[in-house]
Tab-separated table of C-alpha atoms and ligand atoms in Angstrom:
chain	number	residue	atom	x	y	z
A	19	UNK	CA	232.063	247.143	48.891
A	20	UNK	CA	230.001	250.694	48.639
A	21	UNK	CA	226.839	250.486	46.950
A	22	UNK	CA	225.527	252.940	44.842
A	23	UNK	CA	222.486	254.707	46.138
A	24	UNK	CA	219.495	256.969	44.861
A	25	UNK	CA	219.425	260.499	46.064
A	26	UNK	CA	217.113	263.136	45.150
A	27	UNK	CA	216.701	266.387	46.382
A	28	UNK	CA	216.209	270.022	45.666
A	29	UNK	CA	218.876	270.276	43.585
A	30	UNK	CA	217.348	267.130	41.051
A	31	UNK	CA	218.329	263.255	41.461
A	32	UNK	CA	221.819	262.354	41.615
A	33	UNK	CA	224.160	259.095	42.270
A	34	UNK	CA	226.042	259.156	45.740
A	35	UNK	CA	228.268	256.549	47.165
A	36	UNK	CA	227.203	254.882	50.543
A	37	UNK	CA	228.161	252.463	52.405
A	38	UNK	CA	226.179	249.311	53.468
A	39	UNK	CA	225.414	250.997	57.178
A	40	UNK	CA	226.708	254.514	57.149
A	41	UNK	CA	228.806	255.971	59.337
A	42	UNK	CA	227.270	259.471	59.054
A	43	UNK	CA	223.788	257.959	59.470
A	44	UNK	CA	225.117	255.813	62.539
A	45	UNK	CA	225.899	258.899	63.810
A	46	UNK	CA	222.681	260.704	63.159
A	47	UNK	CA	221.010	257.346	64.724
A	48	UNK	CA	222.724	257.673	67.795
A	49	UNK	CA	222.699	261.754	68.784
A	50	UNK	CA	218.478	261.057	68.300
A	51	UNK	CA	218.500	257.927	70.848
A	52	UNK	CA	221.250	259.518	73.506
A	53	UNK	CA	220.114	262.396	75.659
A	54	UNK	CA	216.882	261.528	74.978
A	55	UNK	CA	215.510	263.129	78.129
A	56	UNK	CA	217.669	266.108	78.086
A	57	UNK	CA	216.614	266.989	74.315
A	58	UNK	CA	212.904	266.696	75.601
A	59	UNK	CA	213.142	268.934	78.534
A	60	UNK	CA	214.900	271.393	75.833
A	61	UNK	CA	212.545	271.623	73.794
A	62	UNK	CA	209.650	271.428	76.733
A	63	UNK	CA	208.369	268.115	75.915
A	64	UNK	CA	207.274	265.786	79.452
A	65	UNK	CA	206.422	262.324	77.415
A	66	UNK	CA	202.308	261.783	77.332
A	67	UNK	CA	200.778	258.861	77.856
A	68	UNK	CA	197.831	260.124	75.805
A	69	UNK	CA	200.121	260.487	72.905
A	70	UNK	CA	201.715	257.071	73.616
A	71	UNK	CA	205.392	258.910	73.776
A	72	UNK	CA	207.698	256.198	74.633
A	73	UNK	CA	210.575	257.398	72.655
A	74	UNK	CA	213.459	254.597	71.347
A	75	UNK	CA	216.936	255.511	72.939
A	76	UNK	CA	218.822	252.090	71.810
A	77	UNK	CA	220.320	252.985	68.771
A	78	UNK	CA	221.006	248.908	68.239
A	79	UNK	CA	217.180	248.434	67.913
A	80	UNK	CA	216.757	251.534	65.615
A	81	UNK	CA	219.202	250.208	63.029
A	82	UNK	CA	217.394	246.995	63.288
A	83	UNK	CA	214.255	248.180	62.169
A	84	UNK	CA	215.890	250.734	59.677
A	85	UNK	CA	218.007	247.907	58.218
A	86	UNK	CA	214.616	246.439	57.155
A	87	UNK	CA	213.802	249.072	54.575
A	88	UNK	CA	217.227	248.853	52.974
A	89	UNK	CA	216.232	249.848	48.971
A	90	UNK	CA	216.820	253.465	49.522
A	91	UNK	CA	214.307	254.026	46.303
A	92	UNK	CA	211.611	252.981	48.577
A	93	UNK	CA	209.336	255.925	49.684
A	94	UNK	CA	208.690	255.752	53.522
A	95	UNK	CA	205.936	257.491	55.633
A	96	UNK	CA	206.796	257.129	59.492
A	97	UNK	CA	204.001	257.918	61.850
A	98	UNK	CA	205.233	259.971	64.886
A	99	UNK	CA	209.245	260.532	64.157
A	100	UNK	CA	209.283	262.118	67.548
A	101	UNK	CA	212.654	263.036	68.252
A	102	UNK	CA	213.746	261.325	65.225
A	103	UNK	CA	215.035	258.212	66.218
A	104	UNK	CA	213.950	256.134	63.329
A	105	UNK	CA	214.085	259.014	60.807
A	106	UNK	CA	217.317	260.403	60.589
A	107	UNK	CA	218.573	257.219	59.732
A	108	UNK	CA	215.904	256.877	57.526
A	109	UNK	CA	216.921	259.919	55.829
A	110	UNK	CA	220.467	260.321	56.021
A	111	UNK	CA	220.159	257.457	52.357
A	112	UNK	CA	218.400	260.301	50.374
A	113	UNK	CA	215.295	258.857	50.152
A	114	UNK	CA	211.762	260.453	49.509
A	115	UNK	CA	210.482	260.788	53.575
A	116	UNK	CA	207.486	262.050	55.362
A	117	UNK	CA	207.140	261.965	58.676
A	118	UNK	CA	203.991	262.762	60.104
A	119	UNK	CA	204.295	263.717	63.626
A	120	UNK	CA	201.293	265.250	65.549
A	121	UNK	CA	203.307	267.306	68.948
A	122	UNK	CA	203.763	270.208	67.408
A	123	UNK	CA	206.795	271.214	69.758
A	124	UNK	CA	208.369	267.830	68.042
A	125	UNK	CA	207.736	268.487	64.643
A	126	UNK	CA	209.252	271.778	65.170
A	127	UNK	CA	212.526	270.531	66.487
A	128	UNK	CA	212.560	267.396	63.824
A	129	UNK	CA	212.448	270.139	60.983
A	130	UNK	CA	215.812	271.878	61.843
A	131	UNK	CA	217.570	268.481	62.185
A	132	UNK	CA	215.883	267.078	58.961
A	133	UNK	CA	216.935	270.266	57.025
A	134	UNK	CA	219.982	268.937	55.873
A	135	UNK	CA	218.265	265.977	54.207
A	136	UNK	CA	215.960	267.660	50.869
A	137	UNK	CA	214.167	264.409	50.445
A	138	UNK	CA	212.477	264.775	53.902
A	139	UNK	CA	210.012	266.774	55.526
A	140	UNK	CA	207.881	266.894	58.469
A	141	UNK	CA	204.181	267.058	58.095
A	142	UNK	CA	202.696	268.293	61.109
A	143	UNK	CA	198.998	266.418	62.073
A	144	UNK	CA	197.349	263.331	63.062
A	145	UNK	CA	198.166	260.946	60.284
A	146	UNK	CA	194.480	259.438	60.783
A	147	UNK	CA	193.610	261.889	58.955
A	148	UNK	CA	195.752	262.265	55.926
A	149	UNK	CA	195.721	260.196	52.776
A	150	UNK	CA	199.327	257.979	51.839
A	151	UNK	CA	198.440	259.324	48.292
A	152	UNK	CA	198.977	262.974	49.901
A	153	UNK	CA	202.438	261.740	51.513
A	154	UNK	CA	204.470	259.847	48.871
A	155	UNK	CA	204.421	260.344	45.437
A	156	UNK	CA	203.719	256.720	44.639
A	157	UNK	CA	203.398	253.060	47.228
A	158	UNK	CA	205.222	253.748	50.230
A	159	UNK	CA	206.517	251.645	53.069
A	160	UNK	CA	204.921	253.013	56.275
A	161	UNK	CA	207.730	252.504	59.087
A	162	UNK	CA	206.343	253.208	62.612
A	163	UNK	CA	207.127	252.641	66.276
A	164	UNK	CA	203.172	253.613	66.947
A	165	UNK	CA	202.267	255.122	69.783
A	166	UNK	CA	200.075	252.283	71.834
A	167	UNK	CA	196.725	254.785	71.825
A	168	UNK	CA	196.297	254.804	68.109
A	169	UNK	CA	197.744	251.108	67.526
A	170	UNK	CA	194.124	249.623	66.066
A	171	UNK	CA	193.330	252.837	63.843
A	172	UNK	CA	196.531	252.745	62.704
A	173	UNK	CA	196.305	249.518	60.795
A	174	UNK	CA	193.211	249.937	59.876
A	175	UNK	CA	194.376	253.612	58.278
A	176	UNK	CA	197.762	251.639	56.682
A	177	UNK	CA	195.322	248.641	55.088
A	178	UNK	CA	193.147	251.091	53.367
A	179	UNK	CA	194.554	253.443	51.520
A	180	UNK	CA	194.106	251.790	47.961
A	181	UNK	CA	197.240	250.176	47.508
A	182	UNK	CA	199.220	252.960	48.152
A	183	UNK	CA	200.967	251.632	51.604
A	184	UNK	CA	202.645	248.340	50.281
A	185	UNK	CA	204.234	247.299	53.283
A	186	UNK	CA	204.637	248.682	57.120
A	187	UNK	CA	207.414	247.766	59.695
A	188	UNK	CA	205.753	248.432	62.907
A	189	UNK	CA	206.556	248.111	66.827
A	190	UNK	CA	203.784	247.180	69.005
A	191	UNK	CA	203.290	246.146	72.339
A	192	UNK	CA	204.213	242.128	72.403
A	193	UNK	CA	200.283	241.535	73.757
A	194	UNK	CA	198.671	243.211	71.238
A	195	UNK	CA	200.995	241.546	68.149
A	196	UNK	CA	199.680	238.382	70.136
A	197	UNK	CA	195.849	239.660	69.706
A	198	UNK	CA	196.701	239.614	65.959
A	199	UNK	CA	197.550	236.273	65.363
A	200	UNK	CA	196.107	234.655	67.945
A	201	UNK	CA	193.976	231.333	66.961
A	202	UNK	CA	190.073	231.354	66.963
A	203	UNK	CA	188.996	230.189	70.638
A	204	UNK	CA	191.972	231.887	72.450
A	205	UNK	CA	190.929	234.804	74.783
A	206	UNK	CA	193.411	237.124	72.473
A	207	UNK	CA	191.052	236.346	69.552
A	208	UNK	CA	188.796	239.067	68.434
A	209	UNK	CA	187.731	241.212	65.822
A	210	UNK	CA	190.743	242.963	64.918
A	211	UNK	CA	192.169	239.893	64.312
A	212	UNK	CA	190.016	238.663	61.782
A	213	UNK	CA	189.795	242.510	60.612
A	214	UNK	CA	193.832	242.471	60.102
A	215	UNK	CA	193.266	238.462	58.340
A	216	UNK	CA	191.096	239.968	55.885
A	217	UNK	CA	193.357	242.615	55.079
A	218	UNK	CA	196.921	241.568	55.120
A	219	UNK	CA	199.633	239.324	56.353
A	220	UNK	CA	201.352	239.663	59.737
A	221	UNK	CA	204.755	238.392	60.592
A	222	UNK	CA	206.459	238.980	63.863
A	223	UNK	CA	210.095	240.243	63.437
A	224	UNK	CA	211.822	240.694	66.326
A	225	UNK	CA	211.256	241.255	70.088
A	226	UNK	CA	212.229	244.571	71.849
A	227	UNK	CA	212.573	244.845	75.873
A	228	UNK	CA	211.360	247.863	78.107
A	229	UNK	CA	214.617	249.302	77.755
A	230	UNK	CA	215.216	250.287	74.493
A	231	UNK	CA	212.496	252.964	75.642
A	232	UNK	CA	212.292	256.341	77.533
A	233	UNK	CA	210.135	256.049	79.733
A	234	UNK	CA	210.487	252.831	80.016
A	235	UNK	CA	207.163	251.030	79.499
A	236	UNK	CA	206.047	248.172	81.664
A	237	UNK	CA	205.880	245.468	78.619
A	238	UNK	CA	207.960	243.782	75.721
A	239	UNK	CA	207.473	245.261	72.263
A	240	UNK	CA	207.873	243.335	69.230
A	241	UNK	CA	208.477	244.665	65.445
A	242	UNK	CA	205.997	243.412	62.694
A	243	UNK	CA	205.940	243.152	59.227
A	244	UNK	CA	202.507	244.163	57.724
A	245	UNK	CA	201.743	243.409	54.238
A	246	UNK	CA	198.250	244.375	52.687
A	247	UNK	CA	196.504	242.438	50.372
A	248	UNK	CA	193.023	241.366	50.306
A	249	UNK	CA	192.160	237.869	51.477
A	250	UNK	CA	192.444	235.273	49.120
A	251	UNK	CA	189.302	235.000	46.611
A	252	UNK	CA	187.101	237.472	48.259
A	253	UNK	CA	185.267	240.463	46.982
A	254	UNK	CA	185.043	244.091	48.806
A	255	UNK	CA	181.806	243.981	49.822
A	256	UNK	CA	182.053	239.797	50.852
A	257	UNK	CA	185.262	241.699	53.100
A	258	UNK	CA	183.159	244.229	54.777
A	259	UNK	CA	180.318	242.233	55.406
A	260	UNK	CA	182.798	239.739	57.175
A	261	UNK	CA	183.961	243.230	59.591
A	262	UNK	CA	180.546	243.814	60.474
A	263	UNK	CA	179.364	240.366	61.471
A	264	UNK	CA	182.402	239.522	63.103
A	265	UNK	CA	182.007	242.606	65.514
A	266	UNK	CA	178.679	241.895	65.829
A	267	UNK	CA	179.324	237.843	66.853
A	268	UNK	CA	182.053	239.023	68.880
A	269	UNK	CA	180.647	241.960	71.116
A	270	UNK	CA	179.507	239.854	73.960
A	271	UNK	CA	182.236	237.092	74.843
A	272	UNK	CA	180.517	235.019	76.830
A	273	UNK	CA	177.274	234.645	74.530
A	274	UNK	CA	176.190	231.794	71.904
A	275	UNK	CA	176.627	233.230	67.958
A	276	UNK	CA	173.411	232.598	67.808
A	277	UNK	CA	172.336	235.105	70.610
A	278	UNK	CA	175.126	237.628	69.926
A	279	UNK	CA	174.162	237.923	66.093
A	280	UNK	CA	170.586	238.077	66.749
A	281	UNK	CA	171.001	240.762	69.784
A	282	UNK	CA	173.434	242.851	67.961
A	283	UNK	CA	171.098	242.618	64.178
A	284	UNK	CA	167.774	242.652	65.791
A	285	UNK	CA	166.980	238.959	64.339
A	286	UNK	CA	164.533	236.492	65.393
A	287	UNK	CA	166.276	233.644	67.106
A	288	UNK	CA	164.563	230.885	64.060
A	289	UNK	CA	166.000	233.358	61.593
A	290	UNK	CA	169.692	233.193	62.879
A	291	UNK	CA	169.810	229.530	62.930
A	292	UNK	CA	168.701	228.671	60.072
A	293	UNK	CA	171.086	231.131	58.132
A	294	UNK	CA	173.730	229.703	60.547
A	295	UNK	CA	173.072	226.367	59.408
A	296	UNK	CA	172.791	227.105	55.870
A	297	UNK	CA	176.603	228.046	56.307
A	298	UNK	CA	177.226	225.068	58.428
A	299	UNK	CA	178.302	226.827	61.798
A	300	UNK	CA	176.739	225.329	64.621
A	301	UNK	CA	174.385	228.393	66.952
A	302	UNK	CA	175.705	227.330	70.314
A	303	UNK	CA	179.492	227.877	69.447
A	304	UNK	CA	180.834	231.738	70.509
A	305	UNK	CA	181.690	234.263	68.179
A	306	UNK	CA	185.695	234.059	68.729
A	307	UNK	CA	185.871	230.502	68.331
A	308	UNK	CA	184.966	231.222	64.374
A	309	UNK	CA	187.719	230.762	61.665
A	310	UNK	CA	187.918	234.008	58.622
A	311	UNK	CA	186.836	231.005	56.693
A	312	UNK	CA	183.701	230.727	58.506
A	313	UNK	CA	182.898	234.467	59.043
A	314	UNK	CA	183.486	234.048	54.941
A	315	UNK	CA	180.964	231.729	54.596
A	316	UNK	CA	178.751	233.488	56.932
A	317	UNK	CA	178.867	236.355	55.401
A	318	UNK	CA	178.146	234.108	51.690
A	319	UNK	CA	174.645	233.038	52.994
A	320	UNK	CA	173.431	235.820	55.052
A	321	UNK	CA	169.912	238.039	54.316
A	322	UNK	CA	171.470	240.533	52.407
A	323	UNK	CA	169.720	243.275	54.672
A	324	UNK	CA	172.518	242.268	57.715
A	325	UNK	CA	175.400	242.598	55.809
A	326	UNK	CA	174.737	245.767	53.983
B	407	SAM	N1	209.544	257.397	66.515
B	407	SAM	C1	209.964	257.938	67.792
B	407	SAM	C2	210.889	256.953	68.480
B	407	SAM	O1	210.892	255.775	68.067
B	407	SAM	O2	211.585	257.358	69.417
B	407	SAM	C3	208.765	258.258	68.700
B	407	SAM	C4	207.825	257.087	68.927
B	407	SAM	S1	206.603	257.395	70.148
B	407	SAM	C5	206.200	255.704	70.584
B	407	SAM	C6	205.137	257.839	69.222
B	407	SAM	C7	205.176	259.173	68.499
B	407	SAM	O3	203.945	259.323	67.784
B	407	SAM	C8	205.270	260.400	69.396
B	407	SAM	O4	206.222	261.284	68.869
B	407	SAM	C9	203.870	261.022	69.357
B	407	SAM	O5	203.867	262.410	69.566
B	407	SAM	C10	203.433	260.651	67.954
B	407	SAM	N2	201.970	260.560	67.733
B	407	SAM	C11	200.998	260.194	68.622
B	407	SAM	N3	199.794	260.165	68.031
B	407	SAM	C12	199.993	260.509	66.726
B	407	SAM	C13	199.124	260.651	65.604
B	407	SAM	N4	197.805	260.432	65.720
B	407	SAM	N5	199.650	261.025	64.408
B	407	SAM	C14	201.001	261.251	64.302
B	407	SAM	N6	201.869	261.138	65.321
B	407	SAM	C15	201.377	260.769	66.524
C-alpha cells in the first residue's frame, strides 16, 4: 500500500504519494552506481586516495543503507555524496538534504543531477569545518560512506555539534568499526574508543565486501549506527578530562599507567600512584587495558591541574 510522504520544496510543502521503495528513486540509485568509471573520467575525476574516493557502484548496498533513514521528515546531511550514490535516493523522497562534498569537480556535477529535487543542495567544502546547525534547519541524521582519511575527525565532528546530529549511518572500514568496540586489553583498544564510549553508542549494521566499491579497496567495510549521547551520569568537564587522560595513558603501548601518565603530565612517579590508588587502579597495569569506568574514576580523583 503507498504511503503518504512529506515533500517540501520551492514551491511550499505539499503531500505526494510514494511508494515503500520507489521506482523512480531505484532508478536514480542505479544510473549513480553504474558507469561509475565512465561518469568520472567525464567529468575528469581519477579517484584519490587522499580524498578516500572509493565510490559505491552496488546499487543493492545503497538501498540498504538508504532504507535505514526511511521517515522522509528526517533532515539528512551526507558527507561526500560524490557521484551521488547515496543521495539521489536520498532525495528523490523530498526530504530537506545537504550534501557536503569537498571535490569541487563533484559537487559541480551532483548539482545538475540534484536540480530536480528543491529540498536538496550541494554545499561545496570540507564538512570539518561547517556547523550541522548551518546544514539542517533542526537535528539531522548524518548519512555517510566516509572517506577512510577523515574517518576519526569525522565522529568526533558528528558527536559534537550540540545535539544537532541525532543519529549517523556510516560505512567504515571493518578494522576500524573493530577499533571502536573493541574490549579494554585488545590491541584494537585505544583512545578513540573510549573517546566514541563517552560520546555515543555504536552498533554494527551490516557488512559490505570490496566490491560494492570502485576502486575496489583491499578490505571489508561495515555500516554503523552512531547515536550520540553523553555517557551515562557524567558531567562535560568529568568527559573531557576522561579524553585527555586516556590519550595521555595510552600514547606509549608498551608502558605501565603509571609511567605513561607521569611522562605524558610531567608528574612525579609518588604523585601518580598515589592518585592511582586513590581511584583503585593498580600503576603497573597499561593504559588500554583500562575500562571508561575506570578512566571515569580516574578522572574523579585526579589533581585538578592534570585534567584541566
Ligand atoms: N558517497 C559516495 C559513494 O558512496 O559513492 C562517495 C563516497 S567516497 C568513499 C568519499 C567522498 O567524500 C568523496 O566524494 C570525497 O571527495 C569526499 N570527501 C573527502 N573528504 C571530504 C571532506 N573533508 N568533506 C567532504 N567531503 C569529503
Amino acid at each position: 500500500m503507498p504511503r503518504l510522504a512529506l515533500s517540501s520544496g520551492s514551491r511550499g510543502t505539499e503531500l505526494k504519494e510514494r511508494a515503500p521503495r520507489d521506482a523512480g528513486a531505484a532508478r536514480a540509485a542505479g544510473a549513480a552506481t553504474s558507469g561509475v568509471p565512465a561518469a568520472l573520467r567525464a567529468i575528469g575525476v581519477r579517484p584519490s586516495r587522499r580524498l578516500g574516493q572509493n565510490f559505491l557502484i552496488d546499487p543493492r548496498v545503497a538501498e540498504r543503507i538508504v532504507a535505514l533513514v526511511e521517515d522522509p521528515r528526517e533532515a539528512v546531511i551526507e558527507i561526500g555524496p560524490g557521484l551521488g550514490a547515496l543521495t539521489t535516493l536520498l532525495a528523490a523522497t523530498g526530504r530537506e538534504l545537504t550534501a557536503v562534498e569537498l571535490d569541487l569537480r563533484l559537487a559541480e556535477a551532483l548539482e545538475t543531477r540534484l536540480a530536480v529535487w528543491p529540498a536538496a543542495r550541494v554545499v561545496r567544502g570540507d564538512i570539518l569545518e561547517q556547523r550541522a546547525e548551518d546544514l539542517a534547519s533542526g537535528p539531522a541524521t548524518v548519512v555517510a560512506n566516509l572517506p577512510y582519511s577523515i574517518t576519526t575527525p569525522a565522529l568526533e565532528w558528528i558527536v559534537t555539534q550540540g545535539g544537532r546530529v541525532k543519529r549517523a549511518v556510516l560505512m567504515v572500514q571493518r578494522e576500524y568499526a573493530q577499533r571502536l568496540s573493541a574490549k579494554p586489553g585488545g590491541k584494537e583498544h585505544g583512545s578513540i574508543t573510549v573517546f566514541l564510549q563517552l560520546h555515543a553508542e555504536v552498533r554494527v549494521l551490516f557488512r559490505v565486501s570490496p566490491g560494492a566499491f570502485h576502486p575496489r579497496p583491499e578490505v571489508d567495510s561495515v555500516v554503523l549506527e552512531v547515536v550520540p549521547r553523553p555517557y551515562p551520569g557524567t558531567t562535560a568537564e568529568e568527559r573531557a578530562s576522561v579524553e585527555r587522560l586516556a590519550r595521555a595513558g595510552m600514547g606509549t603501548r608498551r608502558k605501565t599507567l603509571a609511567n605513561a601518565l607521569g611522562r605524558a603530565l610531567g608528574m612525579e612517579g609518588a604523585v601518580v600512584r598515589a592518585w592511582l590508588g586513590a581511584a583503585g587502579v593498580d600503576p603497573e597495569r597499561r593504559g588500554e587495558t583500562l575500562t571508561v569506568d575506570e578512566w571515569i574514576a580516574l578522572a574523579r580523583v585526579a589533581p585538578r591541574r592534570m585534567t584541566t
